[in-house]
Coordinates of C-alpha atoms in Angstrom, one line a residue:
X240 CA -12.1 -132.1 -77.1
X241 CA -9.5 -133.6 -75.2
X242 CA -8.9 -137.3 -73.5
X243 CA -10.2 -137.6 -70.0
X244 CA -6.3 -138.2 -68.6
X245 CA -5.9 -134.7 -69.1
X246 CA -8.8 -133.7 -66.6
X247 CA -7.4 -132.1 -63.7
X248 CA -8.3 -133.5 -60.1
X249 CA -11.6 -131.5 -59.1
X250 CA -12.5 -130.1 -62.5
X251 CA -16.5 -131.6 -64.2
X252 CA -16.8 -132.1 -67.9
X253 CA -19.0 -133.9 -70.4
X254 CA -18.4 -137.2 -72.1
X255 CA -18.2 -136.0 -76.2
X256 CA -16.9 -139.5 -77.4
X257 CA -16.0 -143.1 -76.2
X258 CA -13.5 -144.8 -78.2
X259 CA -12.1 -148.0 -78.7
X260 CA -13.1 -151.6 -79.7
X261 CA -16.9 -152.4 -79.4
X262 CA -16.0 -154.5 -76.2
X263 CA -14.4 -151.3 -74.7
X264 CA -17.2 -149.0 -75.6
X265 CA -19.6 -151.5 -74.2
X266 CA -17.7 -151.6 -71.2
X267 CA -17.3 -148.0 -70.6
X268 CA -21.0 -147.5 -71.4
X269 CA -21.9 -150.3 -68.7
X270 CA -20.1 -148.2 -66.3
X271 CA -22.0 -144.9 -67.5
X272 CA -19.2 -143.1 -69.8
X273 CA -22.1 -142.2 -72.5
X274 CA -21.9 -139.0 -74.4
X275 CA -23.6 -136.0 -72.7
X276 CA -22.8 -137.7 -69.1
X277 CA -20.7 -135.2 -66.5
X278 CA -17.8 -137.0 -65.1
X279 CA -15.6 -135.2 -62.3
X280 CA -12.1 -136.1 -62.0
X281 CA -11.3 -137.0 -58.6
X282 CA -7.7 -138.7 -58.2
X283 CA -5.0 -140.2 -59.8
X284 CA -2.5 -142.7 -58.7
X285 CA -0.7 -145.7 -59.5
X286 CA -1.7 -145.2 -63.3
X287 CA -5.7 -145.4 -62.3
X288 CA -7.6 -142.7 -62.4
X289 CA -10.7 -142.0 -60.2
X290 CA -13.4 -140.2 -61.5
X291 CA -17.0 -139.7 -60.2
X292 CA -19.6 -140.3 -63.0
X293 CA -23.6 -140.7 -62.8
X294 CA -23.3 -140.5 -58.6
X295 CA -20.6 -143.4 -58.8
X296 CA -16.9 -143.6 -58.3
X297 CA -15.4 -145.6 -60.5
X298 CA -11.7 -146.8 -61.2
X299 CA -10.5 -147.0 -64.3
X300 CA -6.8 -147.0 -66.0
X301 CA -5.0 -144.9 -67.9
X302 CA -5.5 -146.9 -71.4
X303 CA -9.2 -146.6 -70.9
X304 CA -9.2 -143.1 -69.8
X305 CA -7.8 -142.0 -73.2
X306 CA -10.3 -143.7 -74.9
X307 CA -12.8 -141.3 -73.5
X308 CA -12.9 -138.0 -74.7
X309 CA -14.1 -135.1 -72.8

C-alpha cells in the first residue's frame, strides 16, 4: 500500500484505505474514494492533484491525497 500522491500521472489503482477524521472520510467517500474503487491519476499541479475516479474528475489536494491509500 502506498498514499495516492505517489501515483504517477496515467497509472490506475484501487482504493485499499481512506484515512483521516470521520468528516474527511465522509468527504472522500461523498466524492467516491471507497475501498475497492479504481482511481487513475491524471495531473498534478499547484499542490492539487487530479485524479479520475467512478467516471469523474475530481480535484483534490495534497493533504487529502495522503489520506488515501492505494
Amino acid at each position: 500500500m502506498m498514499p495516492l500522491t505517489l501515483l504517477a500521472p496515467g497509472n490506475v489503482a484501487t482504493v485499499r484505505k481512506v484515512g483521516g477524521l470521520e468528516d474527511t472520510k465522509r468527504f472522500l467517500e461523498n466524492l467516491g474514494f471507497t475501498e475497492g474503487a479504481e482511481v487513475t491519476a491524471v495531473s498534478t499541479m499547484n499542490g492539487n492533484m487530479i485524479v479520475k475516479i467512478r467516471d469523474a474528475r475530481v480535484a483534490i489536494n495534497m493533504d487529502m491525497a495522503k489520506k488515501i491509500m492505494v
